[in-house]
Amino acid sequence: MDQSTTEHHRWGLTWLGSDRLLARRVAQPVARFLRIEAASGVLLLLGTIVALIWFNATSHGYESFWSTEAGVSLGGFHLELTLHEWVNDGLMALFFFVVGLEIKREMVTGELREPKAAALPIIAALGGMMAPAIIYSAVNVGGVGSKGWAIPMATDIAFAVGVVSLLGSRVPVQLKLFLLTLAVADDLGGIAVIATFYASGISFAWLAAALGSLAAMYLIRRARVWFYPAYVVLGVLAWYFMFRSGVHATIAGVIAGFLTPTSPLHPEIDPEAVADRLEGREELSAANVRDAAFLIKEAVPVDLRLTNLLLPWTSYVVIPIFALANAAIPLNGTALGDAVSSRITLGVFLGLLVGKTVGVSGAALAAIKLKVATRPRGVTNLHLLGAAIAAGIGFTVAIFVSGLAFDDLVLQEDAKVGIFAASLSAAAISLLVLSTAARRATPAERAMEEAAEAELFRTEPSLDASLP
């Protein structure tokens, strides 16, 4: 690694930035890979493949591992869950906390802040939730799978945006923003559905305790309490109380994300001015550095800091582990034959592939035609069709909802077969449609998109270029 480009970067001070063989040949290529937009989708796919191989090699070993109980004991308090439950109720709460952070930020400072800019993806998201649910319900009316109507409503952000990103600047930047905002709005709708329709046997006493913990979190934030362990304790209590209430525990993570402040504690502080003031001092104590570090840190909103801290963990660790624990289905001919003939599989497949395509593109084009929303710059009808098909990549949240909808493992497996088949089909067809749309662009349009891509999705070229 070129020392001149990294001596002031944190990598240059660590083992990762060293010239050692393992750092150069393993750690640095991995670090480069994790900077790619589609990296989380690749890891999610890897987790799915491992789960399929593991389950079909030894289903007993797979089920035995994930049914292993692990617990926490503290005095008279005991909480024991299986590893599968710790993943779905515990780790996924962290994932939904980050989702809550991202949704709130979009609503406060992002695309969802301006009604006109937000109108198109929100309307498209509503169409993309309603059409799949209607199609699934029509296929499964009166059947054992009728409770699974919400499974095809969800769009997987990591996979959908990752697939579109494979085309780089050949896809308009505004289309990527449209799809990303649509997926965020879709997540918000999915969270509302989970909280409303997939809660069972609600204990209002425990629910009141959960809401009380979240209210306490809000009140201490309003009082400008900045002792982070207090928020961690209240967040854990809210998760536990929500878990005991019968409402899915991940909802506590979402609400906590919404409660996180999006404004910095010191908005008037200029970090560069603080650093310049430190440089001008002849004597510098540890207390001076600590105070300056606090001022600089608190000039950045808490939600942004938490997103930067937690997003790599949820994208590269939590979601692949979730896939490992949930994506297993039998691949033998009998099981697949039964799944193919299942109305659940058919409903999920048609809901994701046809429902999302018709719902998203139909709602978006209707909104543009009625002048309720404006067409994004450089986005054609073919682009909108390709994005609508990509929204049919359901995966993570769809698998999550299938576990909430069905207790029967066979029904869950039927749903997963539909999810896998629809997601793979949607990915392939959307790439084909968007590639066709890209070939129709003029050289001037392509040059404009390349410039917009470089400006909006700028990385650190000097650092990347220095890596071997």
Coordinates of C-alpha atoms in Angstrom, one line a residue:
M1 CA 0.0 0.0 0.0
D2 CA 1.3 3.5 -0.9
Q3 CA 2.1 5.1 2.5
S4 CA 1.7 8.6 1.1
T5 CA -2.0 8.1 0.5
T6 CA -2.8 6.3 3.8
E7 CA -0.6 7.9 6.4
H8 CA -3.4 10.1 7.5
H9 CA -6.1 7.4 7.1
R10 CA -7.0 5.1 9.9
W11 CA -5.9 2.1 7.8
G12 CA -2.4 3.4 7.6
L13 CA -2.0 3.1 11.4
T14 CA -3.3 -0.4 11.7
W15 CA -2.4 -4.0 10.6
L16 CA -4.9 -3.7 7.8
G17 CA -2.8 -0.9 6.2
S18 CA 0.5 -2.8 6.6
D19 CA 2.6 -4.5 4.0
R20 CA 2.3 -7.9 5.6
L21 CA 1.3 -10.8 3.3
L22 CA -2.0 -11.7 5.0
A23 CA -3.0 -8.0 5.1
R24 CA -2.2 -7.5 1.4
R25 CA -3.6 -10.8 0.1
V26 CA -6.6 -11.4 2.3
A27 CA -7.7 -8.4 4.5
Q28 CA -7.3 -5.6 1.9
P29 CA -9.2 -7.4 -0.9
V30 CA -12.0 -8.2 1.6
A31 CA -12.1 -4.6 2.7
R32 CA -12.4 -3.5 -1.0
F33 CA -15.2 -6.1 -1.5
L34 CA -17.2 -4.7 1.4
R35 CA -17.1 -1.2 -0.2
I36 CA -19.0 -2.5 -3.2
E37 CA -22.8 -1.7 -3.2
A38 CA -23.7 -5.3 -4.0
A39 CA -21.5 -6.9 -1.4
S40 CA -24.2 -7.4 1.2
G41 CA -26.3 -9.1 -1.5
V42 CA -23.5 -11.4 -2.4
L43 CA -23.0 -12.4 1.3
L44 CA -26.8 -12.9 1.6
L45 CA -26.7 -15.2 -1.4
L46 CA -23.7 -17.0 0.1
G47 CA -25.6 -17.6 3.4
T48 CA -28.5 -18.9 1.4
I49 CA -26.3 -21.4 -0.6
V50 CA -24.6 -22.6 2.6
A51 CA -28.0 -23.1 4.3
L52 CA -29.3 -25.1 1.3
I53 CA -26.2 -27.3 1.1
W54 CA -26.1 -27.8 4.9
F55 CA -29.9 -28.7 5.2
N56 CA -29.9 -31.1 2.3
A57 CA -26.7 -32.8 3.4
T58 CA -27.9 -33.3 7.0
S59 CA -31.3 -31.9 7.8
H60 CA -31.2 -33.4 11.3
G61 CA -27.9 -31.7 12.0
Y62 CA -29.2 -28.4 10.6
E63 CA -32.4 -28.5 12.6
S64 CA -30.6 -29.7 15.8
F65 CA -28.1 -26.8 15.6
W66 CA -30.7 -24.1 15.2
S67 CA -33.0 -25.6 17.9
T68 CA -30.2 -25.5 20.4
E69 CA -31.3 -23.5 23.4
A70 CA -29.2 -20.6 24.8
G71 CA -30.2 -18.3 27.5
V72 CA -29.4 -15.5 29.9
S73 CA -29.8 -15.8 33.7
L74 CA -29.5 -13.0 36.2
G75 CA -30.6 -13.8 39.7
G76 CA -34.2 -14.9 39.4
F77 CA -34.5 -13.8 35.8
H78 CA -34.2 -16.4 33.0
L79 CA -34.6 -16.0 29.3
E80 CA -34.0 -19.1 27.1
L81 CA -34.5 -19.1 23.4
T82 CA -33.4 -21.4 20.6
L83 CA -30.6 -20.1 18.3
H84 CA -33.2 -19.7 15.6
E85 CA -35.3 -17.5 17.9
W86 CA -32.3 -15.4 18.9
V87 CA -31.6 -14.7 15.2
N88 CA -35.2 -13.9 14.2
D89 CA -36.2 -12.1 17.4
G90 CA -32.9 -10.7 18.6
L91 CA -30.5 -10.0 15.7
M92 CA -33.3 -9.0 13.4
A93 CA -34.4 -6.4 15.9
L94 CA -31.0 -4.8 15.3
F95 CA -31.6 -5.0 11.5
F96 CA -35.0 -3.3 11.9
F97 CA -33.5 -0.7 14.2
V98 CA -31.2 0.3 11.3
V99 CA -34.3 0.2 9.0
G100 CA -36.0 2.6 11.4
L101 CA -33.0 4.9 11.3
E102 CA -32.9 5.0 7.5
I103 CA -36.7 5.5 7.2
K104 CA -36.7 8.4 9.6
R105 CA -33.7 10.0 8.0
E106 CA -35.4 9.7 4.6
M107 CA -38.5 11.4 6.1
V108 CA -36.5 14.2 7.7
T109 CA -33.7 15.0 5.3
G110 CA -34.1 12.6 2.3
E111 CA -36.4 11.9 -0.6
L112 CA -39.4 11.3 1.6
R113 CA -39.1 14.9 3.0
E114 CA -40.5 16.7 -0.1
P115 CA -44.0 15.6 -0.9
K116 CA -43.5 16.0 -4.7
A117 CA -40.3 14.1 -4.7
A118 CA -41.7 11.4 -2.4
A119 CA -45.0 11.1 -4.2
L120 CA -43.9 8.8 -7.0
P121 CA -42.0 6.1 -5.0
I122 CA -44.6 6.2 -2.2
I123 CA -47.5 5.7 -4.7
A124 CA -45.5 3.0 -6.5
A125 CA -44.8 1.3 -3.2
L126 CA -48.5 1.3 -2.3
G127 CA -49.3 -0.3 -5.6
G128 CA -46.4 -2.7 -5.1
M129 CA -47.9 -3.9 -1.8
M130 CA -51.6 -4.1 -2.8
A131 CA -51.3 -5.9 -6.1
P132 CA -49.1 -8.9 -4.7
A133 CA -51.4 -9.2 -1.7
I134 CA -54.5 -9.3 -4.0
I135 CA -53.0 -11.9 -6.3
Y136 CA -51.8 -14.1 -3.5
S137 CA -55.2 -13.9 -1.7
A138 CA -57.0 -14.8 -5.0
V139 CA -54.8 -17.9 -5.5
N140 CA -55.1 -19.0 -1.8
V141 CA -58.7 -18.0 -0.9
G142 CA -60.2 -20.4 1.5
G143 CA -57.0 -22.5 1.7
V144 CA -54.4 -23.3 4.4
G145 CA -52.1 -20.6 3.0
S146 CA -54.6 -17.7 3.3
K147 CA -52.6 -16.2 6.2
G148 CA -49.6 -15.7 4.0
W149 CA -51.0 -12.8 2.0
A150 CA -48.3 -10.4 3.2
I151 CA -45.4 -12.5 2.1
P152 CA -45.0 -11.2 -1.5
M153 CA -45.5 -7.6 -0.4
A154 CA -41.9 -7.0 0.6
T155 CA -38.9 -5.8 -1.5
D156 CA -35.4 -6.8 -0.5
I157 CA -33.3 -3.6 -0.6
A158 CA -29.9 -5.3 -0.6
F159 CA -30.7 -7.6 -3.6
A160 CA -32.9 -5.2 -5.6
V161 CA -30.6 -2.2 -5.4
G162 CA -27.6 -4.6 -5.8
V163 CA -29.0 -6.1 -9.0
V164 CA -29.7 -2.6 -10.5
S165 CA -26.2 -1.4 -9.4
L166 CA -24.6 -4.2 -11.5
L167 CA -25.4 -2.0 -14.6
G168 CA -23.5 0.9 -13.1
S169 CA -23.9 4.2 -14.9
R170 CA -26.0 2.6 -17.7
V171 CA -28.9 3.0 -15.3
P172 CA -30.1 6.5 -14.5
V173 CA -29.1 7.7 -11.0
Q174 CA -32.6 8.9 -10.5
L175 CA -33.9 5.4 -11.1
K176 CA -31.6 4.0 -8.4
L177 CA -32.9 6.7 -6.0
F178 CA -36.5 5.9 -7.0
L179 CA -36.0 2.2 -6.3
L180 CA -34.2 2.9 -3.0
T181 CA -36.9 5.2 -1.8
L182 CA -39.6 2.8 -3.0
A183 CA -37.9 0.0 -1.0
V184 CA -37.7 2.2 2.1
A185 CA -41.4 3.1 1.8
D186 CA -42.1 -0.6 1.2
D187 CA -40.3 -1.5 4.4
L188 CA -42.4 1.0 6.3
G189 CA -45.6 -0.6 5.0
G190 CA -44.2 -4.1 5.8
I191 CA -43.4 -3.0 9.4
A192 CA -47.0 -1.7 9.8
V193 CA -48.4 -5.0 8.5
I194 CA -46.2 -7.1 10.8
A195 CA -47.2 -5.0 13.9
T196 CA -50.9 -5.0 12.9
F197 CA -51.7 -8.5 11.5
Y198 CA -49.0 -10.8 12.8
A199 CA -49.3 -10.1 16.5
S200 CA -50.9 -13.0 18.5
G201 CA -52.2 -13.3 22.0
I202 CA -51.3 -9.7 22.9
S203 CA -50.6 -9.0 26.6
F204 CA -51.4 -5.3 27.1
A205 CA -49.5 -5.2 30.4
W206 CA -46.3 -6.2 28.7
L207 CA -47.1 -3.9 25.8
A208 CA -47.6 -1.0 28.1
A209 CA -44.2 -1.8 29.8
A210 CA -42.6 -1.8 26.3
L211 CA -44.2 1.5 25.3
G212 CA -43.2 2.9 28.7
S213 CA -39.5 2.1 28.1
L214 CA -39.7 3.7 24.7
A215 CA -41.4 6.7 26.2
A216 CA -38.6 7.0 28.8
M217 CA -36.1 6.8 26.0
Y218 CA -37.8 9.7 24.3
L219 CA -38.0 11.8 27.5
I220 CA -34.4 11.4 28.5
R221 CA -33.5 12.4 24.9
R222 CA -35.6 15.5 25.3
A223 CA -33.9 16.2 28.6
R224 CA -30.5 16.0 26.6
V225 CA -29.2 13.1 28.6
W226 CA -26.2 11.9 26.6
F227 CA -25.2 8.9 28.6
Y228 CA -25.5 6.2 26.0
P229 CA -25.7 3.2 28.3
A230 CA -29.0 4.5 29.5
Y231 CA -30.4 4.2 26.0
V232 CA -28.9 0.7 25.6
V233 CA -30.6 -0.4 28.8
L234 CA -34.0 1.1 27.9
G235 CA -33.7 -0.4 24.4
V236 CA -33.0 -3.9 25.7
L237 CA -35.9 -3.5 28.2
A238 CA -38.2 -2.4 25.4
W239 CA -37.2 -5.3 23.3
Y240 CA -37.8 -7.8 26.1
F241 CA -41.2 -6.3 27.1
M242 CA -42.3 -6.2 23.4
F243 CA -41.2 -9.9 23.1
R244 CA -43.3 -10.9 26.1
S245 CA -46.3 -8.8 24.8
G246 CA -47.0 -10.9 21.8
V247 CA -46.1 -8.1 19.3
H248 CA -43.1 -9.1 17.4
A249 CA -39.9 -7.9 19.2
T250 CA -38.4 -6.4 16.1
I251 CA -41.1 -3.6 16.3
A252 CA -39.3 -2.3 19.4
G253 CA -36.2 -1.9 17.2
V254 CA -38.1 0.1 14.6
I255 CA -39.6 2.4 17.1
A256 CA -36.2 3.0 18.8
G257 CA -34.9 3.9 15.4
F258 CA -37.6 6.5 14.9
L259 CA -36.8 7.9 18.3
T260 CA -33.2 8.5 17.5
P261 CA -32.4 12.2 16.9
T262 CA -31.6 13.3 13.4
S263 CA -30.2 16.7 14.5
P264 CA -26.7 17.1 16.0
L265 CA -26.2 18.2 19.6
H266 CA -23.9 21.0 18.4
P267 CA -25.2 22.0 14.9
E268 CA -23.3 25.3 15.0
I269 CA -19.9 23.6 15.6
D270 CA -17.6 23.5 12.6
P271 CA -15.3 20.4 13.0
E272 CA -12.6 22.0 10.9
A273 CA -12.6 25.1 13.1
V274 CA -12.2 23.0 16.2
A275 CA -9.3 21.1 14.7
D276 CA -7.6 24.4 13.6
R277 CA -8.0 25.8 17.1
L278 CA -6.2 22.7 18.5
E279 CA -3.4 23.0 16.0
G280 CA -2.8 26.6 17.2
R281 CA -2.2 25.7 20.8
E282 CA 1.4 25.5 22.1
E283 CA 0.4 23.0 24.8
L284 CA -2.2 20.4 24.4
S285 CA -3.6 18.2 27.2
A286 CA -5.5 15.0 27.1
A287 CA -8.6 16.9 28.4
N288 CA -8.3 19.4 25.5
V289 CA -8.3 16.6 23.0
R290 CA -11.2 14.8 24.7
D291 CA -13.3 17.9 24.7
A292 CA -12.5 18.7 21.1
A293 CA -13.3 15.1 20.1
F294 CA -16.7 15.4 21.8
L295 CA -17.5 18.6 20.0
I296 CA -16.5 17.2 16.6
K297 CA -18.4 14.0 17.2
E298 CA -21.6 15.8 18.4
A299 CA -21.5 18.0 15.3
V300 CA -22.7 14.8 13.4
P301 CA -26.3 13.6 14.1
V302 CA -26.6 10.5 16.3
D303 CA -28.7 8.6 13.7
L304 CA -26.1 9.1 11.1
R305 CA -23.3 7.9 13.4
L306 CA -25.4 4.8 14.4
T307 CA -26.2 4.0 10.8
N308 CA -22.5 4.2 9.9
L309 CA -21.6 2.0 12.9
L310 CA -24.4 -0.6 12.6
L311 CA -25.1 -0.8 8.8
P312 CA -22.0 -2.9 8.1
W313 CA -22.9 -5.3 10.9
T314 CA -26.5 -5.7 9.8
S315 CA -25.6 -6.0 6.1
Y316 CA -22.5 -8.2 6.4
V317 CA -23.3 -10.2 9.5
V318 CA -26.9 -10.2 10.6
I319 CA -28.6 -10.7 7.2
P320 CA -26.3 -13.5 6.1
I321 CA -26.8 -15.3 9.5
F322 CA -30.6 -14.8 9.0
A323 CA -30.3 -16.4 5.6
L324 CA -28.3 -19.3 7.1
A325 CA -30.9 -19.9 9.8
N326 CA -34.0 -19.5 7.5
A327 CA -33.3 -20.2 3.9
A328 CA -33.2 -24.0 4.0
I329 CA -35.6 -26.0 1.9
P330 CA -35.4 -29.6 0.7
L331 CA -34.1 -29.9 -2.8
N332 CA -35.2 -33.5 -3.5
G333 CA -37.7 -34.2 -6.3
T334 CA -40.6 -35.1 -4.1
A335 CA -40.4 -32.0 -1.9
L336 CA -39.9 -29.6 -4.9
G337 CA -42.8 -31.4 -6.8
D338 CA -45.1 -30.9 -3.8
A339 CA -44.0 -27.2 -3.5
V340 CA -44.5 -26.5 -7.2
S341 CA -48.1 -27.9 -7.0
S342 CA -48.8 -25.8 -3.8
R343 CA -51.1 -22.8 -4.0
I344 CA -48.8 -21.1 -1.5
T345 CA -45.8 -21.4 -3.8
L346 CA -47.8 -20.2 -6.8
G347 CA -49.3 -17.3 -4.9
V348 CA -46.0 -16.1 -3.7
F349 CA -44.4 -16.5 -7.1
L350 CA -47.1 -14.7 -9.0
G351 CA -47.4 -12.1 -6.2
L352 CA -43.8 -11.1 -6.3
L353 CA -43.1 -11.4 -10.1
V354 CA -46.4 -10.3 -11.5
G355 CA -47.9 -8.4 -8.6
K356 CA -44.9 -6.2 -8.0
T357 CA -44.4 -5.6 -11.7
V358 CA -48.0 -4.6 -12.3
G359 CA -48.5 -2.8 -9.0
V360 CA -45.3 -0.7 -9.0
S361 CA -45.2 0.2 -12.7
G362 CA -49.0 0.7 -13.0
A363 CA -49.2 3.0 -9.9
A364 CA -46.1 4.9 -11.0
L365 CA -47.3 5.5 -14.6
A366 CA -50.8 6.4 -13.4
A367 CA -49.3 9.0 -10.9
I368 CA -47.2 10.5 -13.7
K369 CA -50.2 10.5 -16.1
L370 CA -52.5 12.2 -13.5
K371 CA -49.7 14.7 -12.7
V372 CA -49.8 13.6 -9.1
A373 CA -46.0 13.0 -9.3
T374 CA -43.3 14.0 -11.7
R375 CA -41.2 11.6 -13.8
P376 CA -37.5 11.4 -12.6
R377 CA -35.0 12.9 -15.0
G378 CA -33.7 10.4 -17.6
V379 CA -36.2 7.7 -16.6
T380 CA -38.2 6.1 -19.4
N381 CA -41.2 3.8 -19.2
L382 CA -38.9 0.9 -19.9
H383 CA -36.7 1.9 -16.9
L384 CA -39.8 2.0 -14.7
L385 CA -40.8 -1.4 -15.9
G386 CA -37.3 -2.8 -15.1
A387 CA -37.3 -1.2 -11.6
A388 CA -40.8 -2.6 -11.0
I389 CA -39.6 -6.1 -11.9
A390 CA -36.5 -5.7 -9.6
A391 CA -38.9 -4.8 -6.8
G392 CA -40.1 -8.4 -7.1
I393 CA -36.9 -9.6 -5.4
G394 CA -38.5 -10.3 -2.1
F395 CA -36.1 -12.5 -0.1
T396 CA -35.1 -11.3 3.4
V397 CA -38.4 -9.7 4.7
A398 CA -40.5 -12.1 2.6
I399 CA -38.8 -15.1 4.3
F400 CA -39.2 -13.3 7.7
V401 CA -42.9 -12.8 7.1
S402 CA -43.4 -16.4 6.0
G403 CA -42.1 -17.5 9.4
L404 CA -44.6 -15.3 11.1
A405 CA -47.5 -16.4 8.9
F406 CA -47.0 -20.1 9.2
D407 CA -46.1 -22.4 12.1
D408 CA -46.1 -25.4 9.8
L409 CA -42.6 -26.0 8.4
V410 CA -43.9 -27.5 5.2
L411 CA -46.0 -24.4 4.5
Q412 CA -42.9 -22.2 5.2
E413 CA -40.9 -24.3 2.8
D414 CA -43.6 -23.9 0.1
A415 CA -43.4 -20.2 0.6
K416 CA -39.6 -20.1 0.4
V417 CA -39.6 -22.0 -2.9
G418 CA -41.9 -19.4 -4.3
I419 CA -39.7 -16.6 -2.9
F420 CA -36.5 -18.1 -4.4
A421 CA -38.1 -18.8 -7.8
A422 CA -39.7 -15.3 -8.1
S423 CA -36.6 -13.5 -6.8
L424 CA -34.2 -15.3 -9.3
S425 CA -36.7 -14.7 -12.1
A426 CA -37.1 -11.0 -11.2
A427 CA -33.4 -10.4 -11.0
A428 CA -32.7 -12.0 -14.4
I429 CA -35.7 -10.3 -16.2
S430 CA -35.0 -6.9 -14.6
L431 CA -31.4 -7.0 -15.8
L432 CA -32.6 -7.9 -19.3
V433 CA -35.1 -5.1 -19.4
L434 CA -32.8 -2.4 -17.9
S435 CA -30.0 -3.5 -20.3
T436 CA -32.4 -3.0 -23.2
A437 CA -33.3 0.4 -21.9
A438 CA -29.6 1.3 -21.5
R439 CA -28.9 0.4 -25.2
R440 CA -31.5 2.9 -26.3
A441 CA -29.8 5.8 -24.4
T442 CA -27.9 8.4 -26.5
P443 CA -24.1 9.0 -26.0
A444 CA -25.0 12.4 -24.4
E445 CA -27.4 10.8 -22.0
R446 CA -24.9 8.1 -21.0
A447 CA -22.2 10.8 -20.4
M448 CA -24.6 12.7 -18.2
E449 CA -25.4 9.6 -16.1
E450 CA -21.7 8.8 -15.7
A451 CA -21.1 12.3 -14.3
A452 CA -24.1 12.0 -12.0
E453 CA -23.0 8.6 -10.8
A454 CA -19.5 9.8 -10.0
E455 CA -20.8 12.8 -8.1
L456 CA -23.5 11.0 -6.1
F457 CA -21.9 7.7 -5.4
R458 CA -18.3 9.0 -4.9
T459 CA -16.0 6.7 -2.9
E460 CA -12.3 7.2 -2.0
P461 CA -10.4 6.6 -5.2
S462 CA -7.1 7.6 -3.8
L463 CA -7.3 4.9 -1.1
D464 CA -8.8 2.2 -3.3
A465 CA -6.2 2.9 -6.0
S466 CA -3.4 2.4 -3.5
L467 CA -4.6 -1.1 -2.6
P468 CA -2.7 -3.9 -4.5

